[in-house]
Amino acid sequence: GNKIKTILGKDFGALPNCGETWEISGVEGNISEVSEGPLSGKKLTDLIDRYKEGLVGEKVYQNFKNEFPLLIKFLDANDDLSIQVHPDDKLAKERHNSFGKTEMWYILQADKGAKLNTGFSKDVTEEEYLTHLKANTLDQILNFEEVQKGDVYFLPAGRVHYIGKGVCLAEIQQTSDITYRIYDFDRVDDKGNKRELHTEEALAAIDYKYHPDYKTKYTASENERTDVVKSQYFDTGIIKLTQPLNRDLSKYDSFTIYVCPDGDAQIQHEGGNVSIKKGESVLVPASIQSVKLIPNENTTLLEVFVP
């Protein structure tokens, strides 16, 4: 669709539409570059190689070396995306020599009645799942959620999911581009070809159990960090700013990422000042121990670090 431009204010040039943007990425072939300042144009992976613990934190550098552990995206689903699942670390290591893919979604905007799928609506067996898959009746056993702006969903590796038509969201995930596509609604491209499915690969990856609380419950307070998602891979909080806020980042031993779903603010630090507005993401190096967040208007920020 066009929400990447119309809602997030991002320019995707002459393209007629845009499904997703990779905001902060260390994935080979799609590595982020610094947009401003004295390091403008430098690749993220080059900066890790140069600054090491100073950029990502001691513990993160020990665990990941020159690989950046998170991937930040914005996605705009103009149609139902494919039903898919991601492998966990163990399976991804065995099959692809890669990290697994645990992720979370923050809903930026949703058309009236827009839905997404996360998990199953009941416990199912592999045999039952395959029966529905072959009969094109997976919707009978999938869990659907009607969504609105500000909703959060945590999706551990193994959880079947898809983003429904009319949903625009921010995604925070492990650095991995491994997706097992289960069903693509029998769509064909302009040459009449269907996209590849990964039926066999997905079987060992899927969590077939029902989970009662798919949606993450939280109540955000103004001018403080509200913890929302804590996992071994990333820790995400929401900050709703109406006035300046000092943030002590020294206890994280990690880089910090700010993603801005709404508003316009300044991130002030000892060495200077950087602006962030709706549709932007800022990577704060681990060597910066504290920042002051100064909103120019009511602003929402996602604050992410590696625990």
mmCIF file of C-alpha atoms in Angstrom:
data_model
loop_
_atom_site.group_PDB
_atom_site.id
_atom_site.type_symbol
_atom_site.label_atom_id
_atom_site.label_comp_id
_atom_site.label_asym_id
_atom_site.label_seq_id
_atom_site.Cartn_x
_atom_site.Cartn_y
_atom_site.Cartn_z
ATOM 1 C CA GLY A 1 0.000 0.000 0.000
ATOM 2 C CA ASN A 2 0.966 3.639 0.471
ATOM 3 C CA LYS A 3 0.825 4.031 4.254
ATOM 4 C CA ILE A 4 4.628 4.019 4.495
ATOM 5 C CA LYS A 5 4.335 7.389 2.725
ATOM 6 C CA THR A 6 0.928 8.722 3.800
ATOM 7 C CA ILE A 7 1.100 7.737 7.492
ATOM 8 C CA LEU A 8 4.815 7.436 8.246
ATOM 9 C CA GLY A 9 5.956 10.195 5.881
ATOM 10 C CA LYS A 10 8.675 8.139 4.227
ATOM 11 C CA ASP A 11 9.662 8.647 0.601
ATOM 12 C CA PHE A 12 9.844 5.492 -1.503
ATOM 13 C CA GLY A 13 10.584 7.314 -4.740
ATOM 14 C CA ALA A 14 8.993 6.236 -8.017
ATOM 15 C CA LEU A 15 7.650 2.938 -6.664
ATOM 16 C CA PRO A 16 3.830 2.685 -6.968
ATOM 17 C CA ASN A 17 3.608 1.213 -3.455
ATOM 18 C CA CYS A 18 5.762 -0.184 -0.646
ATOM 19 C CA GLY A 19 5.157 -3.180 1.604
ATOM 20 C CA GLU A 20 7.903 -2.716 4.153
ATOM 21 C CA THR A 21 10.964 -0.719 5.150
ATOM 22 C CA TRP A 22 13.944 -2.031 7.077
ATOM 23 C CA GLU A 23 14.765 0.756 9.498
ATOM 24 C CA ILE A 24 17.776 -0.625 11.374
ATOM 25 C CA SER A 25 19.337 -3.699 9.806
ATOM 26 C CA GLY A 26 22.584 -5.639 9.927
ATOM 27 C CA VAL A 27 21.302 -8.278 7.481
ATOM 28 C CA GLU A 28 23.839 -8.946 4.742
ATOM 29 C CA GLY A 29 22.827 -7.169 1.540
ATOM 30 C CA ASN A 30 20.493 -4.822 3.451
ATOM 31 C CA ILE A 31 22.776 -3.087 5.941
ATOM 32 C CA SER A 32 21.724 0.266 7.381
ATOM 33 C CA GLU A 33 23.863 3.355 6.920
ATOM 34 C CA VAL A 34 24.188 6.329 9.249
ATOM 35 C CA SER A 35 22.032 9.165 7.898
ATOM 36 C CA GLU A 36 23.667 12.231 9.474
ATOM 37 C CA GLY A 37 26.622 13.563 11.440
ATOM 38 C CA PRO A 38 30.362 12.880 11.052
ATOM 39 C CA LEU A 39 29.768 9.142 10.432
ATOM 40 C CA SER A 40 27.150 9.764 7.737
ATOM 41 C CA GLY A 41 27.207 7.031 5.088
ATOM 42 C CA LYS A 42 29.052 4.506 7.256
ATOM 43 C CA LYS A 43 27.514 1.024 7.386
ATOM 44 C CA LEU A 44 26.242 -0.318 10.709
ATOM 45 C CA THR A 45 28.432 -3.429 10.496
ATOM 46 C CA ASP A 46 31.535 -1.280 9.853
ATOM 47 C CA LEU A 47 30.728 0.729 12.968
ATOM 48 C CA ILE A 48 30.451 -2.450 15.079
ATOM 49 C CA ASP A 49 33.806 -3.594 13.690
ATOM 50 C CA ARG A 50 35.326 -0.227 14.614
ATOM 51 C CA TYR A 51 33.693 0.568 17.961
ATOM 52 C CA LYS A 52 32.776 -2.921 19.198
ATOM 53 C CA GLU A 53 31.507 -2.792 22.832
ATOM 54 C CA GLY A 54 31.310 0.996 22.641
ATOM 55 C CA LEU A 55 28.507 0.692 20.111
ATOM 56 C CA VAL A 56 26.609 -2.444 21.133
ATOM 57 C CA GLY A 57 27.639 -3.082 24.770
ATOM 58 C CA GLU A 58 30.047 -5.618 26.303
ATOM 59 C CA LYS A 59 27.593 -8.494 26.737
ATOM 60 C CA VAL A 60 26.043 -8.005 23.308
ATOM 61 C CA TYR A 61 29.464 -7.918 21.654
ATOM 62 C CA GLN A 62 30.545 -11.088 23.474
ATOM 63 C CA ASN A 63 27.419 -12.904 22.288
ATOM 64 C CA PHE A 64 27.108 -11.586 18.728
ATOM 65 C CA LYS A 65 30.537 -10.178 17.772
ATOM 66 C CA ASN A 66 30.082 -8.164 14.532
ATOM 67 C CA GLU A 67 26.508 -9.303 13.907
ATOM 68 C CA PHE A 68 23.833 -6.795 14.873
ATOM 69 C CA PRO A 69 21.247 -8.822 16.832
ATOM 70 C CA LEU A 70 18.005 -6.939 16.032
ATOM 71 C CA LEU A 71 16.086 -5.937 12.938
ATOM 72 C CA ILE A 72 13.582 -3.061 13.028
ATOM 73 C CA LYS A 73 10.900 -2.829 10.303
ATOM 74 C CA PHE A 74 7.738 -0.999 9.325
ATOM 75 C CA LEU A 75 5.146 -3.032 7.392
ATOM 76 C CA ASP A 76 2.023 -2.020 5.474
ATOM 77 C CA ALA A 77 -0.324 -4.879 4.550
ATOM 78 C CA ASN A 78 -2.580 -3.791 1.683
ATOM 79 C CA ASP A 79 -3.830 -7.382 1.464
ATOM 80 C CA ASP A 80 -3.677 -10.407 3.767
ATOM 81 C CA LEU A 81 -0.030 -11.452 3.945
ATOM 82 C CA SER A 82 0.952 -15.118 3.712
ATOM 83 C CA ILE A 83 0.403 -17.472 6.652
ATOM 84 C CA GLN A 84 3.879 -18.245 7.978
ATOM 85 C CA VAL A 85 6.036 -19.440 10.837
ATOM 86 C CA HIS A 86 9.661 -18.887 11.871
ATOM 87 C CA PRO A 87 12.091 -21.441 13.330
ATOM 88 C CA ASP A 88 13.622 -21.074 16.790
ATOM 89 C CA ASP A 89 17.363 -20.726 17.406
ATOM 90 C CA LYS A 90 18.000 -24.482 17.584
ATOM 91 C CA LEU A 91 16.205 -25.342 14.345
ATOM 92 C CA ALA A 92 17.545 -22.289 12.502
ATOM 93 C CA LYS A 93 21.099 -23.150 13.561
ATOM 94 C CA GLU A 94 20.745 -26.763 12.412
ATOM 95 C CA ARG A 95 19.140 -25.952 9.068
ATOM 96 C CA HIS A 96 20.453 -22.516 8.090
ATOM 97 C CA ASN A 97 23.348 -21.704 10.451
ATOM 98 C CA SER A 98 21.278 -18.682 11.446
ATOM 99 C CA PHE A 99 19.493 -17.161 14.417
ATOM 100 C CA GLY A 100 15.847 -18.022 14.899
ATOM 101 C CA LYS A 101 13.169 -15.382 14.577
ATOM 102 C CA THR A 102 11.215 -14.227 17.602
ATOM 103 C CA GLU A 103 9.446 -10.934 16.996
ATOM 104 C CA MET A 104 6.897 -8.421 18.270
ATOM 105 C CA TRP A 105 4.417 -6.101 16.603
ATOM 106 C CA TYR A 106 3.308 -2.600 17.597
ATOM 107 C CA ILE A 107 0.237 -1.510 15.639
ATOM 108 C CA LEU A 108 0.826 1.924 14.075
ATOM 109 C CA GLN A 109 -2.533 2.157 12.296
ATOM 110 C CA ALA A 110 -5.374 -0.181 11.396
ATOM 111 C CA ASP A 111 -8.369 0.248 9.120
ATOM 112 C CA LYS A 112 -11.756 -0.332 10.753
ATOM 113 C CA GLY A 113 -12.267 -4.052 11.329
ATOM 114 C CA ALA A 114 -8.690 -4.979 10.311
ATOM 115 C CA LYS A 115 -7.422 -8.229 11.804
ATOM 116 C CA LEU A 116 -4.304 -10.298 12.187
ATOM 117 C CA ASN A 117 -3.649 -13.938 12.993
ATOM 118 C CA THR A 118 -1.480 -15.060 15.873
ATOM 119 C CA GLY A 119 -1.459 -18.713 16.882
ATOM 120 C CA PHE A 120 -4.258 -21.280 16.975
ATOM 121 C CA SER A 121 -7.751 -20.970 18.461
ATOM 122 C CA LYS A 122 -7.340 -24.368 20.199
ATOM 123 C CA ASP A 123 -4.712 -27.065 20.697
ATOM 124 C CA VAL A 124 -4.235 -28.955 17.432
ATOM 125 C CA THR A 125 -2.259 -31.985 16.375
ATOM 126 C CA GLU A 126 0.123 -32.010 13.433
ATOM 127 C CA GLU A 127 -2.303 -34.378 11.660
ATOM 128 C CA GLU A 128 -5.267 -32.042 12.262
ATOM 129 C CA TYR A 129 -3.241 -29.078 11.057
ATOM 130 C CA LEU A 130 -2.266 -30.885 7.834
ATOM 131 C CA THR A 131 -5.882 -31.897 7.185
ATOM 132 C CA HIS A 132 -6.968 -28.239 7.364
ATOM 133 C CA LEU A 133 -3.967 -27.105 5.319
ATOM 134 C CA LYS A 134 -4.818 -29.525 2.488
ATOM 135 C CA ALA A 135 -8.498 -28.553 2.594
ATOM 136 C CA ASN A 136 -7.703 -24.787 2.606
ATOM 137 C CA THR A 137 -9.619 -24.456 5.881
ATOM 138 C CA LEU A 138 -6.842 -23.247 8.192
ATOM 139 C CA ASP A 139 -9.026 -20.279 9.147
ATOM 140 C CA GLN A 140 -11.170 -22.734 11.150
ATOM 141 C CA ILE A 141 -8.327 -23.388 13.618
ATOM 142 C CA LEU A 142 -6.412 -20.072 13.552
ATOM 143 C CA ASN A 143 -6.835 -17.351 16.180
ATOM 144 C CA PHE A 144 -7.816 -13.925 14.795
ATOM 145 C CA GLU A 145 -7.609 -10.594 16.579
ATOM 146 C CA GLU A 146 -9.201 -7.313 15.546
ATOM 147 C CA VAL A 147 -6.575 -4.641 16.118
ATOM 148 C CA GLN A 148 -6.237 -0.936 16.695
ATOM 149 C CA LYS A 149 -3.456 1.589 17.066
ATOM 150 C CA GLY A 150 -1.189 0.926 20.053
ATOM 151 C CA ASP A 151 -1.911 -2.812 20.321
ATOM 152 C CA VAL A 152 1.128 -5.035 20.964
ATOM 153 C CA TYR A 153 1.651 -8.694 20.071
ATOM 154 C CA PHE A 154 4.633 -10.841 21.030
ATOM 155 C CA LEU A 155 5.332 -13.695 18.615
ATOM 156 C CA PRO A 156 7.866 -16.259 19.821
ATOM 157 C CA ALA A 157 9.451 -18.426 17.146
ATOM 158 C CA GLY A 158 7.090 -21.263 16.251
ATOM 159 C CA ARG A 159 3.874 -19.233 16.416
ATOM 160 C CA VAL A 160 1.869 -19.345 13.184
ATOM 161 C CA HIS A 161 0.862 -15.824 12.145
ATOM 162 C CA TYR A 162 -0.065 -13.396 9.411
ATOM 163 C CA ILE A 163 -0.790 -9.693 9.131
ATOM 164 C CA GLY A 164 -4.240 -8.947 7.769
ATOM 165 C CA LYS A 165 -5.297 -6.421 5.165
ATOM 166 C CA GLY A 166 -5.396 -2.828 6.428
ATOM 167 C CA VAL A 167 -2.785 -3.167 9.185
ATOM 168 C CA CYS A 168 0.348 -0.998 9.400
ATOM 169 C CA LEU A 169 2.818 -1.922 12.131
ATOM 170 C CA ALA A 170 6.323 -1.695 13.521
ATOM 171 C CA GLU A 171 8.166 -4.995 13.915
ATOM 172 C CA ILE A 172 11.049 -5.668 16.286
ATOM 173 C CA GLN A 173 12.729 -9.027 15.718
ATOM 174 C CA GLN A 174 15.861 -11.108 15.968
ATOM 175 C CA THR A 175 18.200 -10.615 13.038
ATOM 176 C CA SER A 176 16.945 -13.344 10.737
ATOM 177 C CA ASP A 177 15.308 -13.444 7.333
ATOM 178 C CA ILE A 178 14.113 -17.070 7.560
ATOM 179 C CA THR A 179 10.409 -17.515 6.938
ATOM 180 C CA TYR A 180 8.508 -20.729 6.275
ATOM 181 C CA ARG A 181 5.508 -19.824 4.127
ATOM 182 C CA ILE A 182 2.582 -22.103 4.960
ATOM 183 C CA TYR A 183 -0.202 -20.737 2.742
ATOM 184 C CA ASP A 184 -0.395 -17.806 0.334
ATOM 185 C CA PHE A 185 -4.139 -17.784 -0.496
ATOM 186 C CA ASP A 186 -3.402 -19.358 -3.923
ATOM 187 C CA ARG A 187 -2.145 -16.028 -5.269
ATOM 188 C CA VAL A 188 -0.194 -15.875 -8.513
ATOM 189 C CA ASP A 189 2.244 -13.282 -9.846
ATOM 190 C CA ASP A 190 1.952 -11.492 -13.200
ATOM 191 C CA LYS A 191 3.441 -14.578 -14.869
ATOM 192 C CA GLY A 192 0.863 -16.880 -13.299
ATOM 193 C CA ASN A 193 3.308 -18.433 -10.800
ATOM 194 C CA LYS A 194 2.494 -19.150 -7.163
ATOM 195 C CA ARG A 195 5.069 -18.345 -4.480
ATOM 196 C CA GLU A 196 7.025 -21.205 -2.969
ATOM 197 C CA LEU A 197 5.513 -22.871 0.095
ATOM 198 C CA HIS A 198 7.528 -24.565 2.843
ATOM 199 C CA THR A 199 5.036 -27.184 4.059
ATOM 200 C CA GLU A 200 7.545 -29.805 5.214
ATOM 201 C CA GLU A 201 10.029 -27.340 6.726
ATOM 202 C CA ALA A 202 7.261 -25.713 8.771
ATOM 203 C CA LEU A 203 6.069 -28.902 10.493
ATOM 204 C CA ALA A 204 8.973 -29.134 12.948
ATOM 205 C CA ALA A 205 8.899 -25.380 13.603
ATOM 206 C CA ILE A 206 5.216 -24.953 14.544
ATOM 207 C CA ASP A 207 3.933 -24.613 18.112
ATOM 208 C CA TYR A 208 0.577 -26.430 17.878
ATOM 209 C CA LYS A 209 -0.663 -25.350 21.311
ATOM 210 C CA TYR A 210 -3.321 -22.749 22.095
ATOM 211 C CA HIS A 211 -2.172 -19.808 24.232
ATOM 212 C CA PRO A 212 -4.838 -17.797 26.112
ATOM 213 C CA ASP A 213 -3.144 -14.376 26.063
ATOM 214 C CA TYR A 214 -1.939 -13.579 22.549
ATOM 215 C CA LYS A 215 -2.317 -9.820 22.951
ATOM 216 C CA THR A 216 0.089 -8.067 25.319
ATOM 217 C CA LYS A 217 -1.780 -6.128 27.995
ATOM 218 C CA TYR A 218 -0.264 -2.860 29.193
ATOM 219 C CA THR A 219 -1.277 0.564 30.472
ATOM 220 C CA ALA A 220 1.133 3.308 29.438
ATOM 221 C CA SER A 221 1.750 6.142 31.890
ATOM 222 C CA GLU A 222 2.917 9.545 30.692
ATOM 223 C CA ASN A 223 6.569 10.570 30.979
ATOM 224 C CA GLU A 224 7.947 7.251 32.166
ATOM 225 C CA ARG A 225 8.914 3.952 30.560
ATOM 226 C CA THR A 226 6.173 1.321 30.586
ATOM 227 C CA ASP A 227 7.630 -2.174 30.186
ATOM 228 C CA VAL A 228 5.734 -4.022 27.457
ATOM 229 C CA VAL A 229 7.722 -6.980 26.089
ATOM 230 C CA LYS A 230 10.550 -8.697 27.961
ATOM 231 C CA SER A 231 12.199 -11.591 26.156
ATOM 232 C CA GLN A 232 15.714 -13.030 26.033
ATOM 233 C CA TYR A 233 16.219 -11.325 22.659
ATOM 234 C CA PHE A 234 14.836 -7.816 23.208
ATOM 235 C CA ASP A 235 13.242 -5.704 25.927
ATOM 236 C CA THR A 236 10.755 -3.113 24.683
ATOM 237 C CA GLY A 237 9.084 -0.321 26.585
ATOM 238 C CA ILE A 238 6.705 2.463 25.573
ATOM 239 C CA ILE A 239 7.274 6.083 26.564
ATOM 240 C CA LYS A 240 4.484 8.636 26.098
ATOM 241 C CA LEU A 241 6.106 12.069 26.310
ATOM 242 C CA THR A 242 4.335 15.300 27.186
ATOM 243 C CA GLN A 243 7.357 16.885 28.885
ATOM 244 C CA PRO A 244 11.150 16.383 28.938
ATOM 245 C CA LEU A 245 12.333 13.093 30.445
ATOM 246 C CA ASN A 246 15.808 12.006 31.549
ATOM 247 C CA ARG A 247 16.631 8.365 30.736
ATOM 248 C CA ASP A 248 19.476 6.516 32.471
ATOM 249 C CA LEU A 249 20.722 3.963 29.931
ATOM 250 C CA SER A 250 23.861 2.898 31.845
ATOM 251 C CA LYS A 251 22.214 -0.178 33.397
ATOM 252 C CA TYR A 252 21.384 -1.754 30.013
ATOM 253 C CA ASP A 253 24.900 -2.724 28.805
ATOM 254 C CA SER A 254 23.413 -2.546 25.315
ATOM 255 C CA PHE A 255 22.731 -0.116 22.530
ATOM 256 C CA THR A 256 19.282 1.483 22.764
ATOM 257 C CA ILE A 257 16.917 1.960 19.835
ATOM 258 C CA TYR A 258 14.157 4.558 19.795
ATOM 259 C CA VAL A 259 11.341 4.063 17.290
ATOM 260 C CA CYS A 260 8.804 6.876 16.891
ATOM 261 C CA PRO A 261 5.213 5.830 16.086
ATOM 262 C CA ASP A 262 3.872 9.355 16.769
ATOM 263 C CA GLY A 263 5.063 12.887 17.343
ATOM 264 C CA ASP A 264 8.375 14.727 17.154
ATOM 265 C CA ALA A 265 11.139 14.951 19.765
ATOM 266 C CA GLN A 266 14.802 15.672 20.428
ATOM 267 C CA ILE A 267 17.192 13.113 21.889
ATOM 268 C CA GLN A 268 19.749 15.159 23.795
ATOM 269 C CA HIS A 269 23.013 13.592 24.972
ATOM 270 C CA GLU A 270 26.399 14.686 26.222
ATOM 271 C CA GLY A 271 27.817 14.936 22.711
ATOM 272 C CA GLY A 272 24.921 16.729 21.065
ATOM 273 C CA ASN A 273 21.354 16.415 19.914
ATOM 274 C CA VAL A 274 19.453 14.347 17.337
ATOM 275 C CA SER A 275 15.846 14.720 16.230
ATOM 276 C CA ILE A 276 13.348 11.898 15.856
ATOM 277 C CA LYS A 277 9.889 12.119 14.359
ATOM 278 C CA LYS A 278 7.057 9.801 13.358
ATOM 279 C CA GLY A 279 8.373 7.052 11.086
ATOM 280 C CA GLU A 280 11.997 7.362 12.219
ATOM 281 C CA SER A 281 14.321 5.198 14.304
ATOM 282 C CA VAL A 282 17.481 6.245 16.150
ATOM 283 C CA LEU A 283 20.280 3.960 17.353
ATOM 284 C CA VAL A 284 21.932 5.205 20.566
ATOM 285 C CA PRO A 285 25.378 3.632 21.166
ATOM 286 C CA ALA A 286 25.998 1.764 24.425
ATOM 287 C CA SER A 287 28.743 4.272 25.286
ATOM 288 C CA ILE A 288 26.078 6.967 25.756
ATOM 289 C CA GLN A 289 25.050 6.501 29.372
ATOM 290 C CA SER A 290 22.053 8.826 29.481
ATOM 291 C CA VAL A 291 19.781 10.872 27.234
ATOM 292 C CA LYS A 292 17.154 13.546 27.700
ATOM 293 C CA LEU A 293 14.013 13.068 25.619
ATOM 294 C CA ILE A 294 12.456 16.448 24.781
ATOM 295 C CA PRO A 295 9.098 16.339 22.964
ATOM 296 C CA ASN A 296 8.188 19.111 20.514
ATOM 297 C CA GLU A 297 4.605 17.817 20.708
ATOM 298 C CA ASN A 298 2.947 14.827 22.379
ATOM 299 C CA THR A 299 5.215 11.966 21.291
ATOM 300 C CA THR A 300 5.244 8.182 21.613
ATOM 301 C CA LEU A 301 8.538 6.293 21.549
ATOM 302 C CA LEU A 302 9.348 2.614 21.651
ATOM 303 C CA GLU A 303 12.562 2.067 23.633
ATOM 304 C CA VAL A 304 14.359 -1.192 22.795
ATOM 305 C CA PHE A 305 17.534 -2.820 24.126
ATOM 306 C CA VAL A 306 19.067 -6.302 24.297
ATOM 307 C CA PRO A 307 18.873 -7.693 27.853
#
